[in-house]
Amino acid sequence: MAQVTLDKVRKVYPNGAEALEPSTFTIPDGELTVLVGPSGCGKSTMLRMVAGLETVTEGEISIGDRVVNDIDPADRNIAMVFQNYALYPHMTVERNMGYGLKNRGLPKSEINERVREAAEMLELTEFLTRRPSQLSGGQRQRVAMGRAIVRKPDLFLFDEPLSNLDAKLRNQMRIEIRALQRRLGTTAMYVTHDQVEAMTMADRIIVLNTGKIEQIGTPNEIYEHPASTFVASFMGAPPMNLLDGEAAQGRVTLTGGQVVPEAHVNGHAGGLIVGIRPEDVQPSPEGELGFDVDIVEELGAQRLLHGRVAGQAFSVAVPKDKAAAADTMRLSVKPGAVHLFDTDAGRRL
């Protein structure tokens, strides 16, 4: 196991494009940190720099007590799991898992012991003599993970490992990966564009956007106290409602004049953005906000209502048995559930 530290790490490509602004953070020993953000935000570039597959333009990367900027990937004692599995099609599961150890010159007896141990952990023992073409997608991903485990690395790097799996298998595999990482206690960095994966798997989340870190925090901190409108809208399904409003004399109103309940602002006057999560409002005859319903999504136990508040797009998530679909209704806001952001920078007030 090892602590990972990035100190003002920056990546600029030869054409002058800045893929990653100077970034500084530390991943404690044994923690699973998820890098999340949309395509092109810099998360895979950051992971590849830690792996040694991309050069660092500025700054230092440390794994344990070693600065690894100039250390070859093979000598960093890391193991990487890719989305395409990267298995040798002509080799059996057993040979795929042990191939890296063989190249390192380990004794055959030790290779066999490590492979058998990992296969048992991943429930692959009965598949050791099969080739990748004879396995399901989930089994192939387990083999890729087994190949990483047998190396006993200081650091696991996962680059969107579940993106090629169907939804049901993806849900199952993320639980398995999280349980396995906790069991092994190995430090891990995990890249995904799926905010549900990030929320369910991470000890901490790093949210990236256009090459810069928007926020670092636990899943609960990211969800309950988003640092910007980007984080607020990206983390959460359905995303947070963001409405144009204005602050005056400590009171917040929406464009159109509706007063926002539970909104408290000090030292700010003028335009702002009001954030309210769909699950933090509920239909109520005494509700302060008027809601015009346009579309109703039936999601089994939950009903998702899409419409408008003060003429602006708004969604409400309620248990199916708590609200009947209607064209108009009043909404009450849960205490402490209103988030306020600066209009210009989109940062939390």
mmCIF file of C-alpha atoms in Angstrom:
data_model
loop_
_atom_site.group_PDB
_atom_site.id
_atom_site.type_symbol
_atom_site.label_atom_id
_atom_site.label_comp_id
_atom_site.label_asym_id
_atom_site.label_seq_id
_atom_site.Cartn_x
_atom_site.Cartn_y
_atom_site.Cartn_z
ATOM 1 C CA MET A 1 0.000 0.000 0.000
ATOM 2 C CA ALA A 2 1.095 3.601 -0.545
ATOM 3 C CA GLN A 3 0.002 7.194 -0.252
ATOM 4 C CA VAL A 4 -0.262 9.052 -3.575
ATOM 5 C CA THR A 5 0.510 12.765 -3.817
ATOM 6 C CA LEU A 6 0.179 15.132 -6.754
ATOM 7 C CA ASP A 7 1.914 18.475 -6.198
ATOM 8 C CA LYS A 8 0.997 21.187 -8.727
ATOM 9 C CA VAL A 9 0.856 18.614 -11.517
ATOM 10 C CA ARG A 10 0.107 20.102 -14.932
ATOM 11 C CA LYS A 11 -0.194 18.647 -18.425
ATOM 12 C CA VAL A 12 0.283 20.646 -21.629
ATOM 13 C CA TYR A 13 0.480 18.915 -24.986
ATOM 14 C CA PRO A 14 3.019 19.939 -27.686
ATOM 15 C CA ASN A 15 0.300 21.847 -29.578
ATOM 16 C CA GLY A 16 -0.164 24.092 -26.524
ATOM 17 C CA ALA A 17 -3.447 22.554 -25.361
ATOM 18 C CA GLU A 18 -3.649 22.428 -21.561
ATOM 19 C CA ALA A 19 -5.223 19.097 -20.616
ATOM 20 C CA LEU A 20 -4.809 19.595 -16.878
ATOM 21 C CA GLU A 21 -4.345 22.768 -14.841
ATOM 22 C CA PRO A 22 -1.921 22.628 -11.874
ATOM 23 C CA SER A 23 -3.489 20.139 -9.473
ATOM 24 C CA THR A 24 -2.579 19.288 -5.893
ATOM 25 C CA PHE A 25 -4.071 16.590 -3.664
ATOM 26 C CA THR A 26 -3.137 13.528 -1.607
ATOM 27 C CA ILE A 27 -4.761 10.092 -1.589
ATOM 28 C CA PRO A 28 -4.188 8.493 1.824
ATOM 29 C CA ASP A 29 -2.881 4.967 2.154
ATOM 30 C CA GLY A 30 -5.643 2.408 1.529
ATOM 31 C CA GLU A 31 -8.223 4.872 0.186
ATOM 32 C CA LEU A 32 -10.280 4.476 -2.993
ATOM 33 C CA THR A 33 -10.493 7.849 -4.727
ATOM 34 C CA VAL A 34 -12.714 8.297 -7.778
ATOM 35 C CA LEU A 35 -11.920 10.826 -10.516
ATOM 36 C CA VAL A 36 -15.199 11.781 -12.149
ATOM 37 C CA GLY A 37 -16.220 14.203 -14.868
ATOM 38 C CA PRO A 38 -17.427 14.404 -18.472
ATOM 39 C CA SER A 39 -15.393 13.252 -21.459
ATOM 40 C CA GLY A 40 -12.351 15.454 -22.063
ATOM 41 C CA CYS A 41 -12.185 16.824 -18.509
ATOM 42 C CA GLY A 42 -8.668 15.462 -17.846
ATOM 43 C CA LYS A 43 -9.420 12.525 -15.544
ATOM 44 C CA SER A 44 -7.834 9.824 -17.746
ATOM 45 C CA THR A 45 -4.858 12.096 -18.439
ATOM 46 C CA MET A 46 -4.321 12.436 -14.682
ATOM 47 C CA LEU A 47 -4.517 8.663 -14.211
ATOM 48 C CA ARG A 48 -2.123 8.014 -17.083
ATOM 49 C CA MET A 49 0.412 10.442 -15.620
ATOM 50 C CA VAL A 50 0.295 8.569 -12.314
ATOM 51 C CA ALA A 51 0.783 5.334 -14.275
ATOM 52 C CA GLY A 52 3.722 6.805 -16.218
ATOM 53 C CA LEU A 53 1.957 6.488 -19.577
ATOM 54 C CA GLU A 54 1.871 10.290 -19.984
ATOM 55 C CA THR A 55 4.720 12.670 -19.181
ATOM 56 C CA VAL A 56 4.249 15.381 -16.556
ATOM 57 C CA THR A 57 4.712 18.924 -17.859
ATOM 58 C CA GLU A 58 5.092 20.489 -14.403
ATOM 59 C CA GLY A 59 4.888 19.359 -10.805
ATOM 60 C CA GLU A 60 5.661 16.120 -8.977
ATOM 61 C CA ILE A 61 3.884 12.801 -8.507
ATOM 62 C CA SER A 62 4.827 10.680 -5.493
ATOM 63 C CA ILE A 63 3.811 7.097 -4.768
ATOM 64 C CA GLY A 64 4.783 6.250 -1.215
ATOM 65 C CA ASP A 65 8.040 8.041 -0.457
ATOM 66 C CA ARG A 66 9.244 8.059 -4.095
ATOM 67 C CA VAL A 67 8.872 10.832 -6.667
ATOM 68 C CA VAL A 68 8.023 8.814 -9.762
ATOM 69 C CA ASN A 69 8.104 11.429 -12.550
ATOM 70 C CA ASP A 70 11.179 9.828 -14.132
ATOM 71 C CA ILE A 71 10.506 6.217 -13.126
ATOM 72 C CA ASP A 72 9.341 3.790 -15.828
ATOM 73 C CA PRO A 73 5.770 2.473 -15.508
ATOM 74 C CA ALA A 74 7.032 -1.076 -14.939
ATOM 75 C CA ASP A 75 9.038 0.089 -11.916
ATOM 76 C CA ARG A 76 6.277 2.041 -10.144
ATOM 77 C CA ASN A 77 4.721 -1.088 -8.570
ATOM 78 C CA ILE A 78 1.248 -0.234 -9.836
ATOM 79 C CA ALA A 79 -1.411 -2.366 -11.502
ATOM 80 C CA MET A 80 -3.849 -0.977 -14.060
ATOM 81 C CA VAL A 81 -7.269 -2.324 -15.067
ATOM 82 C CA PHE A 82 -8.594 -1.055 -18.414
ATOM 83 C CA GLN A 83 -12.091 -0.927 -19.879
ATOM 84 C CA ASN A 84 -11.139 -3.279 -22.733
ATOM 85 C CA TYR A 85 -9.685 -5.951 -20.390
ATOM 86 C CA ALA A 86 -6.418 -6.186 -22.477
ATOM 87 C CA LEU A 87 -6.285 -9.992 -22.199
ATOM 88 C CA TYR A 88 -4.207 -12.240 -24.448
ATOM 89 C CA PRO A 89 -6.782 -14.186 -26.508
ATOM 90 C CA HIS A 90 -4.512 -17.216 -27.104
ATOM 91 C CA MET A 91 -3.729 -17.720 -23.406
ATOM 92 C CA THR A 92 -5.806 -19.436 -20.742
ATOM 93 C CA VAL A 93 -7.143 -17.512 -17.769
ATOM 94 C CA GLU A 94 -4.356 -18.964 -15.637
ATOM 95 C CA ARG A 95 -1.614 -17.864 -18.038
ATOM 96 C CA ASN A 96 -3.166 -14.406 -18.486
ATOM 97 C CA MET A 97 -3.189 -13.845 -14.741
ATOM 98 C CA GLY A 98 0.359 -15.069 -14.215
ATOM 99 C CA TYR A 99 2.028 -13.714 -17.349
ATOM 100 C CA GLY A 100 3.284 -10.506 -15.744
ATOM 101 C CA LEU A 101 4.801 -12.430 -12.846
ATOM 102 C CA LYS A 102 6.548 -14.771 -15.272
ATOM 103 C CA ASN A 103 8.106 -11.783 -17.070
ATOM 104 C CA ARG A 104 9.394 -10.541 -13.703
ATOM 105 C CA GLY A 105 11.160 -13.863 -13.183
ATOM 106 C CA LEU A 106 9.209 -15.132 -10.196
ATOM 107 C CA PRO A 107 9.458 -18.866 -9.432
ATOM 108 C CA LYS A 108 6.741 -20.995 -10.994
ATOM 109 C CA SER A 109 5.578 -22.230 -7.596
ATOM 110 C CA GLU A 110 5.008 -18.664 -6.358
ATOM 111 C CA ILE A 111 3.214 -17.702 -9.574
ATOM 112 C CA ASN A 112 0.882 -20.684 -9.219
ATOM 113 C CA GLU A 113 0.171 -19.861 -5.592
ATOM 114 C CA ARG A 114 -0.654 -16.205 -6.316
ATOM 115 C CA VAL A 115 -2.862 -17.086 -9.311
ATOM 116 C CA ARG A 116 -4.787 -19.742 -7.371
ATOM 117 C CA GLU A 117 -5.296 -17.369 -4.456
ATOM 118 C CA ALA A 118 -6.599 -14.580 -6.703
ATOM 119 C CA ALA A 119 -8.789 -16.996 -8.684
ATOM 120 C CA GLU A 120 -10.414 -18.225 -5.493
ATOM 121 C CA MET A 121 -10.986 -14.654 -4.322
ATOM 122 C CA LEU A 122 -12.639 -13.765 -7.641
ATOM 123 C CA GLU A 123 -14.535 -17.046 -8.071
ATOM 124 C CA LEU A 124 -12.550 -17.904 -11.212
ATOM 125 C CA THR A 125 -11.099 -21.257 -10.127
ATOM 126 C CA GLU A 126 -13.305 -23.313 -12.456
ATOM 127 C CA PHE A 127 -12.385 -21.077 -15.426
ATOM 128 C CA LEU A 128 -8.583 -21.214 -15.182
ATOM 129 C CA THR A 129 -8.215 -23.480 -18.218
ATOM 130 C CA ARG A 130 -10.547 -21.445 -20.443
ATOM 131 C CA ARG A 131 -9.587 -18.726 -22.908
ATOM 132 C CA PRO A 132 -11.053 -15.191 -22.845
ATOM 133 C CA SER A 133 -13.369 -15.948 -25.796
ATOM 134 C CA GLN A 134 -15.084 -18.579 -23.638
ATOM 135 C CA LEU A 135 -15.901 -16.099 -20.860
ATOM 136 C CA SER A 136 -18.633 -13.526 -20.291
ATOM 137 C CA GLY A 137 -17.828 -9.816 -20.046
ATOM 138 C CA GLY A 138 -17.984 -9.890 -16.273
ATOM 139 C CA GLN A 139 -15.696 -12.925 -16.094
ATOM 140 C CA ARG A 140 -13.169 -11.246 -18.390
ATOM 141 C CA GLN A 141 -13.159 -8.200 -16.150
ATOM 142 C CA ARG A 142 -12.530 -10.442 -13.157
ATOM 143 C CA VAL A 143 -9.558 -11.955 -14.986
ATOM 144 C CA ALA A 144 -8.188 -8.464 -15.630
ATOM 145 C CA MET A 145 -8.600 -7.688 -11.939
ATOM 146 C CA GLY A 146 -6.948 -10.994 -11.020
ATOM 147 C CA ARG A 147 -3.962 -10.124 -13.178
ATOM 148 C CA ALA A 148 -3.660 -6.888 -11.200
ATOM 149 C CA ILE A 149 -4.111 -8.539 -7.789
ATOM 150 C CA VAL A 150 -1.374 -11.154 -8.263
ATOM 151 C CA ARG A 151 1.205 -8.390 -8.644
ATOM 152 C CA LYS A 152 0.493 -7.218 -5.077
ATOM 153 C CA PRO A 153 0.905 -3.576 -6.142
ATOM 154 C CA ASP A 154 1.177 -0.443 -4.026
ATOM 155 C CA LEU A 155 -1.536 1.167 -6.126
ATOM 156 C CA PHE A 156 -4.492 0.035 -8.255
ATOM 157 C CA LEU A 157 -5.467 2.229 -11.221
ATOM 158 C CA PHE A 158 -8.898 1.642 -12.784
ATOM 159 C CA ASP A 159 -9.627 3.366 -16.116
ATOM 160 C CA GLU A 160 -13.411 3.139 -16.671
ATOM 161 C CA PRO A 161 -13.280 -0.654 -16.169
ATOM 162 C CA LEU A 162 -17.061 -1.186 -16.296
ATOM 163 C CA SER A 163 -18.057 0.931 -19.285
ATOM 164 C CA ASN A 164 -18.301 -2.071 -21.641
ATOM 165 C CA LEU A 165 -20.700 -4.002 -19.388
ATOM 166 C CA ASP A 166 -24.492 -3.917 -19.376
ATOM 167 C CA ALA A 167 -26.272 -2.021 -16.605
ATOM 168 C CA LYS A 168 -27.081 -5.010 -14.386
ATOM 169 C CA LEU A 169 -23.566 -6.442 -14.567
ATOM 170 C CA ARG A 170 -22.044 -3.002 -14.079
ATOM 171 C CA ASN A 171 -23.969 -2.617 -10.803
ATOM 172 C CA GLN A 172 -22.811 -6.038 -9.631
ATOM 173 C CA MET A 173 -19.180 -5.469 -10.589
ATOM 174 C CA ARG A 174 -18.870 -2.106 -8.865
ATOM 175 C CA ILE A 175 -19.978 -3.738 -5.604
ATOM 176 C CA GLU A 176 -17.432 -6.514 -6.151
ATOM 177 C CA ILE A 177 -14.591 -4.086 -6.925
ATOM 178 C CA ARG A 178 -15.362 -1.993 -3.842
ATOM 179 C CA ALA A 179 -15.544 -5.051 -1.595
ATOM 180 C CA LEU A 180 -12.313 -6.411 -3.057
ATOM 181 C CA GLN A 181 -10.455 -3.119 -2.579
ATOM 182 C CA ARG A 182 -11.556 -2.939 1.044
ATOM 183 C CA ARG A 183 -10.498 -6.541 1.616
ATOM 184 C CA LEU A 184 -7.047 -5.978 0.122
ATOM 185 C CA GLY A 185 -6.604 -2.523 1.641
ATOM 186 C CA THR A 186 -4.720 -1.320 -1.450
ATOM 187 C CA THR A 187 -4.764 2.369 -2.422
ATOM 188 C CA ALA A 188 -6.805 2.875 -5.592
ATOM 189 C CA MET A 189 -7.577 5.567 -8.164
ATOM 190 C CA TYR A 190 -10.697 4.946 -10.218
ATOM 191 C CA VAL A 191 -11.731 6.920 -13.314
ATOM 192 C CA THR A 192 -15.351 7.103 -14.450
ATOM 193 C CA HIS A 193 -17.792 9.477 -16.129
ATOM 194 C CA ASP A 194 -20.671 7.809 -14.235
ATOM 195 C CA GLN A 195 -21.611 9.816 -11.154
ATOM 196 C CA VAL A 196 -23.532 6.850 -9.691
ATOM 197 C CA GLU A 197 -20.325 4.772 -9.756
ATOM 198 C CA ALA A 198 -18.480 7.645 -8.115
ATOM 199 C CA MET A 199 -21.050 8.089 -5.351
ATOM 200 C CA THR A 200 -21.383 4.392 -4.516
ATOM 201 C CA MET A 201 -17.712 3.365 -4.667
ATOM 202 C CA ALA A 202 -15.571 6.248 -3.431
ATOM 203 C CA ASP A 203 -14.054 7.095 -0.086
ATOM 204 C CA ARG A 204 -13.445 10.462 -1.710
ATOM 205 C CA ILE A 205 -14.397 11.987 -5.046
ATOM 206 C CA ILE A 206 -12.414 14.397 -7.217
ATOM 207 C CA VAL A 207 -14.723 16.201 -9.650
ATOM 208 C CA LEU A 208 -12.957 17.511 -12.757
ATOM 209 C CA ASN A 209 -14.191 19.885 -15.441
ATOM 210 C CA THR A 210 -12.252 21.153 -18.473
ATOM 211 C CA GLY A 211 -8.898 20.270 -16.951
ATOM 212 C CA LYS A 212 -9.393 21.701 -13.476
ATOM 213 C CA ILE A 213 -10.501 20.297 -10.135
ATOM 214 C CA GLU A 214 -13.943 21.629 -9.219
ATOM 215 C CA GLN A 215 -14.219 19.939 -5.818
ATOM 216 C CA ILE A 216 -12.676 17.231 -3.633
ATOM 217 C CA GLY A 217 -14.712 15.598 -0.880
ATOM 218 C CA THR A 218 -16.537 12.565 0.398
ATOM 219 C CA PRO A 219 -19.630 11.470 -1.576
ATOM 220 C CA ASN A 220 -21.821 13.039 1.092
ATOM 221 C CA GLU A 221 -19.896 16.340 1.055
ATOM 222 C CA ILE A 222 -20.037 16.518 -2.738
ATOM 223 C CA TYR A 223 -23.768 15.816 -2.778
ATOM 224 C CA GLU A 224 -24.862 17.906 0.197
ATOM 225 C CA HIS A 225 -22.538 20.884 -0.350
ATOM 226 C CA PRO A 226 -21.608 21.191 -4.050
ATOM 227 C CA ALA A 227 -18.935 23.827 -4.552
ATOM 228 C CA SER A 228 -20.249 25.013 -7.925
ATOM 229 C CA THR A 229 -23.188 24.804 -10.285
ATOM 230 C CA PHE A 230 -21.193 22.305 -12.353
ATOM 231 C CA VAL A 231 -20.827 19.922 -9.416
ATOM 232 C CA ALA A 232 -24.451 20.498 -8.425
ATOM 233 C CA SER A 233 -25.746 19.556 -11.865
ATOM 234 C CA PHE A 234 -23.250 16.755 -12.588
ATOM 235 C CA MET A 235 -23.539 14.883 -9.289
ATOM 236 C CA GLY A 236 -27.029 13.601 -8.696
ATOM 237 C CA ALA A 237 -29.654 11.712 -10.689
ATOM 238 C CA PRO A 238 -31.870 13.494 -11.512
ATOM 239 C CA PRO A 239 -29.621 16.574 -11.351
ATOM 240 C CA MET A 240 -30.173 19.570 -9.114
ATOM 241 C CA ASN A 241 -32.654 22.182 -10.322
ATOM 242 C CA LEU A 242 -30.865 25.483 -11.019
ATOM 243 C CA LEU A 243 -33.021 28.614 -11.185
ATOM 244 C CA ASP A 244 -32.253 32.271 -11.809
ATOM 245 C CA GLY A 245 -32.992 34.425 -8.799
ATOM 246 C CA GLU A 246 -32.135 37.612 -6.975
ATOM 247 C CA ALA A 247 -31.165 38.539 -3.435
ATOM 248 C CA ALA A 248 -32.331 41.727 -1.787
ATOM 249 C CA GLN A 249 -32.499 42.635 1.912
ATOM 250 C CA GLY A 250 -31.638 39.068 2.903
ATOM 251 C CA ARG A 251 -34.524 37.605 0.911
ATOM 252 C CA VAL A 252 -34.241 35.480 -2.244
ATOM 253 C CA THR A 253 -36.800 35.603 -5.027
ATOM 254 C CA LEU A 254 -36.960 33.798 -8.340
ATOM 255 C CA THR A 255 -37.258 35.571 -11.665
ATOM 256 C CA GLY A 256 -41.000 36.145 -11.791
ATOM 257 C CA GLY A 257 -41.355 37.122 -8.135
ATOM 258 C CA GLN A 258 -41.798 33.867 -6.208
ATOM 259 C CA VAL A 259 -40.087 33.998 -2.834
ATOM 260 C CA VAL A 260 -37.746 31.076 -2.171
ATOM 261 C CA PRO A 261 -38.393 29.552 1.261
ATOM 262 C CA GLU A 262 -35.508 28.326 3.392
ATOM 263 C CA ALA A 263 -33.096 30.591 1.448
ATOM 264 C CA HIS A 264 -30.815 32.645 3.652
ATOM 265 C CA VAL A 265 -28.221 34.997 2.203
ATOM 266 C CA ASN A 266 -25.950 37.478 3.935
ATOM 267 C CA GLY A 267 -23.684 40.041 2.335
ATOM 268 C CA HIS A 268 -24.911 39.417 -1.207
ATOM 269 C CA ALA A 269 -27.265 41.490 -3.292
ATOM 270 C CA GLY A 270 -28.300 41.099 -6.885
ATOM 271 C CA GLY A 271 -28.454 38.109 -9.196
ATOM 272 C CA LEU A 272 -27.717 34.580 -8.071
ATOM 273 C CA ILE A 273 -28.534 30.976 -8.919
ATOM 274 C CA VAL A 274 -30.850 28.969 -6.686
ATOM 275 C CA GLY A 275 -30.260 25.222 -6.462
ATOM 276 C CA ILE A 276 -32.854 22.744 -5.170
ATOM 277 C CA ARG A 277 -32.586 18.968 -5.578
ATOM 278 C CA PRO A 278 -35.695 17.218 -6.973
ATOM 279 C CA GLU A 279 -36.013 15.035 -3.861
ATOM 280 C CA ASP A 280 -35.857 18.038 -1.509
ATOM 281 C CA VAL A 281 -39.307 19.339 -2.423
ATOM 282 C CA GLN A 282 -42.669 17.738 -1.891
ATOM 283 C CA PRO A 283 -46.234 18.503 -2.942
ATOM 284 C CA SER A 284 -48.154 20.347 -0.262
ATOM 285 C CA PRO A 285 -51.337 22.474 -0.367
ATOM 286 C CA GLU A 286 -49.507 25.060 1.764
ATOM 287 C CA GLY A 287 -46.365 24.952 -0.373
ATOM 288 C CA GLU A 288 -44.606 28.209 -1.192
ATOM 289 C CA LEU A 289 -43.690 27.404 -4.809
ATOM 290 C CA GLY A 290 -46.151 27.032 -7.673
ATOM 291 C CA PHE A 291 -45.316 24.132 -10.013
ATOM 292 C CA ASP A 292 -46.738 23.554 -13.503
ATOM 293 C CA VAL A 293 -46.382 19.888 -14.541
ATOM 294 C CA ASP A 294 -45.527 19.070 -18.170
ATOM 295 C CA ILE A 295 -44.335 15.442 -18.126
ATOM 296 C CA VAL A 296 -44.648 12.574 -15.640
ATOM 297 C CA GLU A 297 -42.111 9.738 -15.611
ATOM 298 C CA GLU A 298 -43.231 6.561 -13.862
ATOM 299 C CA LEU A 299 -40.189 4.844 -12.341
ATOM 300 C CA GLY A 300 -41.829 2.073 -10.369
ATOM 301 C CA ALA A 301 -41.657 3.064 -6.719
ATOM 302 C CA GLN A 302 -40.842 6.663 -7.653
ATOM 303 C CA ARG A 303 -42.552 9.261 -9.787
ATOM 304 C CA LEU A 304 -40.498 11.985 -11.511
ATOM 305 C CA LEU A 305 -42.399 15.137 -12.425
ATOM 306 C CA HIS A 306 -40.954 17.575 -14.971
ATOM 307 C CA GLY A 307 -42.351 21.062 -15.412
ATOM 308 C CA ARG A 308 -41.784 24.704 -14.525
ATOM 309 C CA VAL A 309 -41.401 26.855 -11.441
ATOM 310 C CA ALA A 310 -41.592 30.597 -12.154
ATOM 311 C CA GLY A 311 -41.350 29.733 -15.856
ATOM 312 C CA GLN A 312 -38.048 27.848 -15.396
ATOM 313 C CA ALA A 313 -37.395 24.125 -15.864
ATOM 314 C CA PHE A 314 -37.897 22.156 -12.652
ATOM 315 C CA SER A 315 -38.102 18.486 -11.659
ATOM 316 C CA VAL A 316 -39.633 16.841 -8.599
ATOM 317 C CA ALA A 317 -38.932 13.304 -7.378
ATOM 318 C CA VAL A 318 -41.555 11.797 -5.057
ATOM 319 C CA PRO A 319 -42.606 8.332 -3.928
ATOM 320 C CA LYS A 320 -45.396 7.105 -6.178
ATOM 321 C CA ASP A 321 -47.877 6.795 -3.337
ATOM 322 C CA LYS A 322 -47.236 10.336 -2.077
ATOM 323 C CA ALA A 323 -48.485 12.375 -5.011
ATOM 324 C CA ALA A 324 -50.984 11.941 -7.775
ATOM 325 C CA ALA A 325 -50.115 13.405 -11.151
ATOM 326 C CA ALA A 326 -51.716 16.810 -11.673
ATOM 327 C CA ASP A 327 -51.324 19.749 -14.032
ATOM 328 C CA THR A 328 -50.456 22.190 -11.244
ATOM 329 C CA MET A 329 -49.495 21.878 -7.592
ATOM 330 C CA ARG A 330 -47.837 23.676 -4.734
ATOM 331 C CA LEU A 331 -44.410 22.600 -3.483
ATOM 332 C CA SER A 332 -42.820 22.952 -0.070
ATOM 333 C CA VAL A 333 -39.036 22.898 0.360
ATOM 334 C CA LYS A 334 -37.276 20.831 3.026
ATOM 335 C CA PRO A 335 -35.429 22.888 5.661
ATOM 336 C CA GLY A 336 -31.834 23.640 4.724
ATOM 337 C CA ALA A 337 -32.265 22.286 1.197
ATOM 338 C CA VAL A 338 -31.675 25.501 -0.795
ATOM 339 C CA HIS A 339 -28.218 26.051 -2.339
ATOM 340 C CA LEU A 340 -27.122 29.467 -3.555
ATOM 341 C CA PHE A 341 -24.456 30.129 -6.190
ATOM 342 C CA ASP A 342 -22.775 33.161 -7.704
ATOM 343 C CA THR A 343 -24.172 34.007 -11.134
ATOM 344 C CA ASP A 344 -20.844 34.920 -12.758
ATOM 345 C CA ALA A 345 -18.475 32.197 -11.540
ATOM 346 C CA GLY A 346 -21.072 29.615 -10.557
ATOM 347 C CA ARG A 347 -19.347 29.117 -7.189
ATOM 348 C CA ARG A 348 -21.192 28.411 -3.975
ATOM 349 C CA LEU A 349 -22.074 31.492 -1.913
#
